[in-house]
PDB file of C-alpha atoms in Angstrom:
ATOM      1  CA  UNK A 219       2.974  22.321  28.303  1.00  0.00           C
ATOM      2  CA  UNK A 220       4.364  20.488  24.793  1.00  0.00           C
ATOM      3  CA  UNK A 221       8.343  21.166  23.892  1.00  0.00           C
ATOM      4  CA  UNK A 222       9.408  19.929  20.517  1.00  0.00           C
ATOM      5  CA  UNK A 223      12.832  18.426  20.717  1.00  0.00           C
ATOM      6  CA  UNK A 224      15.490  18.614  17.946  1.00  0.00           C
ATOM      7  CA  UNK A 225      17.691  15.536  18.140  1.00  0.00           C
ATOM      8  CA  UNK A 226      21.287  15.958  17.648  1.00  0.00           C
ATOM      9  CA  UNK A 227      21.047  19.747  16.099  1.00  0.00           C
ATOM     10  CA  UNK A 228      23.274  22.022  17.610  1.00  0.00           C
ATOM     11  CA  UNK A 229      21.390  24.932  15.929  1.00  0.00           C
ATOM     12  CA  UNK A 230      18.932  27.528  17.951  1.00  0.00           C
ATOM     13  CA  UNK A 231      15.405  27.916  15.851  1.00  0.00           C
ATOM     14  CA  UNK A 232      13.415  30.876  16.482  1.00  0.00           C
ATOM     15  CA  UNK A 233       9.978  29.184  15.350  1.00  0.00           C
ATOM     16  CA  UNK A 234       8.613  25.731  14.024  1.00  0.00           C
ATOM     17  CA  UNK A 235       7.625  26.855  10.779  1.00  0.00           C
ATOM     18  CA  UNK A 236      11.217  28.179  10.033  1.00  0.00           C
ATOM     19  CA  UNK A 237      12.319  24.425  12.041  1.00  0.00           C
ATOM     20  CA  UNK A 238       9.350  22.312  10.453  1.00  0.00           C
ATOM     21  CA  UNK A 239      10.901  22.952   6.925  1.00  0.00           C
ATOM     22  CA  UNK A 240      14.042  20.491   7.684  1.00  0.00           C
ATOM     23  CA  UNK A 241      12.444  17.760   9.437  1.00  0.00           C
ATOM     24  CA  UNK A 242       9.824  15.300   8.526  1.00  0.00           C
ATOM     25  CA  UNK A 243       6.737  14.104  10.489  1.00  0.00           C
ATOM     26  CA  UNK A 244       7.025  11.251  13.041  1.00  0.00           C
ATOM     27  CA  UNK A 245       4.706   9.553  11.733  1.00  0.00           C
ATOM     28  CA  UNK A 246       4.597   5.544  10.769  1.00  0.00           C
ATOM     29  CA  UNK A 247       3.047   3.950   7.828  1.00  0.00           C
ATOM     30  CA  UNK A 248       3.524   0.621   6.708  1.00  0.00           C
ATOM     31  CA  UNK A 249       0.524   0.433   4.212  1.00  0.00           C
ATOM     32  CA  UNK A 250       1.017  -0.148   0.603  1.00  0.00           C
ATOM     33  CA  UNK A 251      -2.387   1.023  -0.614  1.00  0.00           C
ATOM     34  CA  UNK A 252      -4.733   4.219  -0.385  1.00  0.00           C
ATOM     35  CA  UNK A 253      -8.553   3.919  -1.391  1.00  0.00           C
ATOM     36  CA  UNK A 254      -7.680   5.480  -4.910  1.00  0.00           C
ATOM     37  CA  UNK A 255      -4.428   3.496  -5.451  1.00  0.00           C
ATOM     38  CA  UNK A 256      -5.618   0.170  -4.645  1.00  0.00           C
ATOM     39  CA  UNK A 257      -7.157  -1.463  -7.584  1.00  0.00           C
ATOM     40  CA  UNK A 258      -4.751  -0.128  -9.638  1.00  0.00           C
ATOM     41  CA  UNK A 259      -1.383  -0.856  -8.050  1.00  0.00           C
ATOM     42  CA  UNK A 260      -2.957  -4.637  -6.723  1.00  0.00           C
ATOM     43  CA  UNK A 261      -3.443  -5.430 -10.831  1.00  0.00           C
ATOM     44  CA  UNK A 262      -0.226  -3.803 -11.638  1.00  0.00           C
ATOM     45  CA  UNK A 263       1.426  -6.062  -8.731  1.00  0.00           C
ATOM     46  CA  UNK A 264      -0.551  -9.504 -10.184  1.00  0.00           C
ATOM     47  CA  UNK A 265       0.109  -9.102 -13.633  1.00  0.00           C
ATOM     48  CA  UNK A 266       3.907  -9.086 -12.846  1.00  0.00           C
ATOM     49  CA  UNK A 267       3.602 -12.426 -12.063  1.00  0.00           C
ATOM     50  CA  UNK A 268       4.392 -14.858 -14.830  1.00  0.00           C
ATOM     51  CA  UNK A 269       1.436 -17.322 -13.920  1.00  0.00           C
ATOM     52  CA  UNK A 270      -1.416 -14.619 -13.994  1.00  0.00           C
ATOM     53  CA  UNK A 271       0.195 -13.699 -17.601  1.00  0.00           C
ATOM     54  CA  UNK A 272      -0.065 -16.620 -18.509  1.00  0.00           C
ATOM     55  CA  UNK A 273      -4.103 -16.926 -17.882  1.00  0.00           C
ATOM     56  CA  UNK A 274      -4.655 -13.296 -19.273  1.00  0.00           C
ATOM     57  CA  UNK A 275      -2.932 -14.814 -22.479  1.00  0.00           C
ATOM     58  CA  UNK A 276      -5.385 -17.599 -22.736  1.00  0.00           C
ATOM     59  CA  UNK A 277      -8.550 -15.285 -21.818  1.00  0.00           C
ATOM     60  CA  UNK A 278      -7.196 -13.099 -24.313  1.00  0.00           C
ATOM     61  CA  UNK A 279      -6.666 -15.655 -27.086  1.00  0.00           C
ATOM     62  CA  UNK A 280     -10.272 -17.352 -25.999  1.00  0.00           C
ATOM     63  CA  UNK A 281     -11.705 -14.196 -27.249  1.00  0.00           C
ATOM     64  CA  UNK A 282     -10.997 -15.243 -30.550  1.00  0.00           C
ATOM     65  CA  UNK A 283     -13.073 -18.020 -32.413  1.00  0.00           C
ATOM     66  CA  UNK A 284     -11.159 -19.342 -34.655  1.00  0.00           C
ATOM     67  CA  UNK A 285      -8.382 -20.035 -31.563  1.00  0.00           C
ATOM     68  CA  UNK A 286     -11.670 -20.355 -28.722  1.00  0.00           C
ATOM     69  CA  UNK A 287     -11.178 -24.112 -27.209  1.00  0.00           C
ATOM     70  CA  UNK A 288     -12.785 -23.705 -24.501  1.00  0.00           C
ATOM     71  CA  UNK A 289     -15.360 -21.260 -23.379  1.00  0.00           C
ATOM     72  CA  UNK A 290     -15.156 -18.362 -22.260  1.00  0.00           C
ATOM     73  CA  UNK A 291     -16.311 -18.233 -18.884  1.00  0.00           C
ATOM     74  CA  UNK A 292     -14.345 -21.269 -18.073  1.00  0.00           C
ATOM     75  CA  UNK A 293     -11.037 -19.807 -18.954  1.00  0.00           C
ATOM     76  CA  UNK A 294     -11.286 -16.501 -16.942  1.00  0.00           C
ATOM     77  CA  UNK A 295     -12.551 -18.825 -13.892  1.00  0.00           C
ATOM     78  CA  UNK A 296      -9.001 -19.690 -12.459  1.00  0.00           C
ATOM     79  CA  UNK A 297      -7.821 -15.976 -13.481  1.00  0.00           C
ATOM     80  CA  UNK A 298     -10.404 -14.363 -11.454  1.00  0.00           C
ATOM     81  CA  UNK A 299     -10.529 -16.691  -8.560  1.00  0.00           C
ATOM     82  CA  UNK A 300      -6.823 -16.323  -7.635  1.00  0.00           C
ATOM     83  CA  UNK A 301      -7.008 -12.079  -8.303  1.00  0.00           C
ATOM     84  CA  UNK A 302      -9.952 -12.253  -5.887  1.00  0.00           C
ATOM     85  CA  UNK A 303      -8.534 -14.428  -3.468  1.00  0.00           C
ATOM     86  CA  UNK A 304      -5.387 -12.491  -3.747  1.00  0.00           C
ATOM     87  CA  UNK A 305      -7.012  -9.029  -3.591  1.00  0.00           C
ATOM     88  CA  UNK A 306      -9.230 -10.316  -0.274  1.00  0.00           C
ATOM     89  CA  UNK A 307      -5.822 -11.280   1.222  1.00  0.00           C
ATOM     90  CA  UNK A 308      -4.010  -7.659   0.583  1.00  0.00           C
ATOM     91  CA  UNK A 309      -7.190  -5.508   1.620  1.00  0.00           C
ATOM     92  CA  UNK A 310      -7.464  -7.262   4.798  1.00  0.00           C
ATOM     93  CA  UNK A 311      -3.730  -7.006   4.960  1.00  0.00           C
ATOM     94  CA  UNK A 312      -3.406  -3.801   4.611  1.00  0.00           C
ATOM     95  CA  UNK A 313      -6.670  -2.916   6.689  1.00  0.00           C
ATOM     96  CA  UNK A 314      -4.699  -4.504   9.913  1.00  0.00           C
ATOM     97  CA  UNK A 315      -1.746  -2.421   9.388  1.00  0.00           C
ATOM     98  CA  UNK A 316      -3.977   0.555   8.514  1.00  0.00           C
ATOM     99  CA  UNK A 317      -5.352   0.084  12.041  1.00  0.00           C
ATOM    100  CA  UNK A 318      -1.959  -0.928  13.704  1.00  0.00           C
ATOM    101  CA  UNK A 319      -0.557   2.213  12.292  1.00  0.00           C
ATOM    102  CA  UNK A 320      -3.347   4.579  13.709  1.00  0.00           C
ATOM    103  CA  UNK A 321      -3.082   3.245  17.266  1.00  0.00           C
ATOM    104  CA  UNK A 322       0.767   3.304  17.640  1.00  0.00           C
ATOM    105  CA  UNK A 323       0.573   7.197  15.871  1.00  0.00           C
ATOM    106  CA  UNK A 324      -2.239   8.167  18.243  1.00  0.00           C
ATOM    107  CA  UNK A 325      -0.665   7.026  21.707  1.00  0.00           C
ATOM    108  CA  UNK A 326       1.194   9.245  23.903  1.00  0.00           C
ATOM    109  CA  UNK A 327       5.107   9.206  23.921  1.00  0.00           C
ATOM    110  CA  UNK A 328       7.510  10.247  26.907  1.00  0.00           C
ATOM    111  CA  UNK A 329      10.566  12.626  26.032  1.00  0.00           C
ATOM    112  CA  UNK A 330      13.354  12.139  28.071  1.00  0.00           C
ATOM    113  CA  UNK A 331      16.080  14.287  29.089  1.00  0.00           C
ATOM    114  CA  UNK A 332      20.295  13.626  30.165  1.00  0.00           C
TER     115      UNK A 332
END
């Protein structure tokens, strides 16, 4: 038999839908990213740092050939190697916790009573 418990409410509640409108899940998540939201909060994250502006600026200016002194390729190198080093690091990050979050919302919990 399940009993849902009401912490420190004084109140009487005839049902859990007119109950389930006040209180919020107990559930726990500590990831930052969903499948859709990944690429495009990770780039918005990385391009708030001043260094990765800075190499955008110079891939950006390389594009131009009157400014190009190096090529191409060569300046989005360092760019690309730290957002996919970076973007490896937060996936697998977030994968853990992803996982760590499931198990601790999927085991069973004791309610105890005074």
């Amino acid at each position: 038999k399940r009993r849902t418990v009401f912490p420190n409410n004084r109140r009487q509640w005839n049902n859990w839908k007119q109950a389930s409108t006040f209180y919020s899940g107990n559930r726990i998540q500590t990831t930052k990213y969903t499948r859709f939201t990944f690429l495009p909060q990770f780039l918005f994250q990385q391009f708030h740092r001043l260094g990765n502006l800075y190499f955008l600026f110079l891939v950006v200016l390389n594009l131009f050939p009157q400014v190009e002194v190096f090529h191409r390729e060569i300046t989005m190198l360092p760019l690309i190697v730290v957002l996919l080093a970076s973007m490896i690091k937060d996936a697998t990050e977030d994968y853990r916790k992803y996982r760590f979050d499931k198990m601790i919302n999927l085991s069973k919990t004791s309610v105890y009573d005074k």
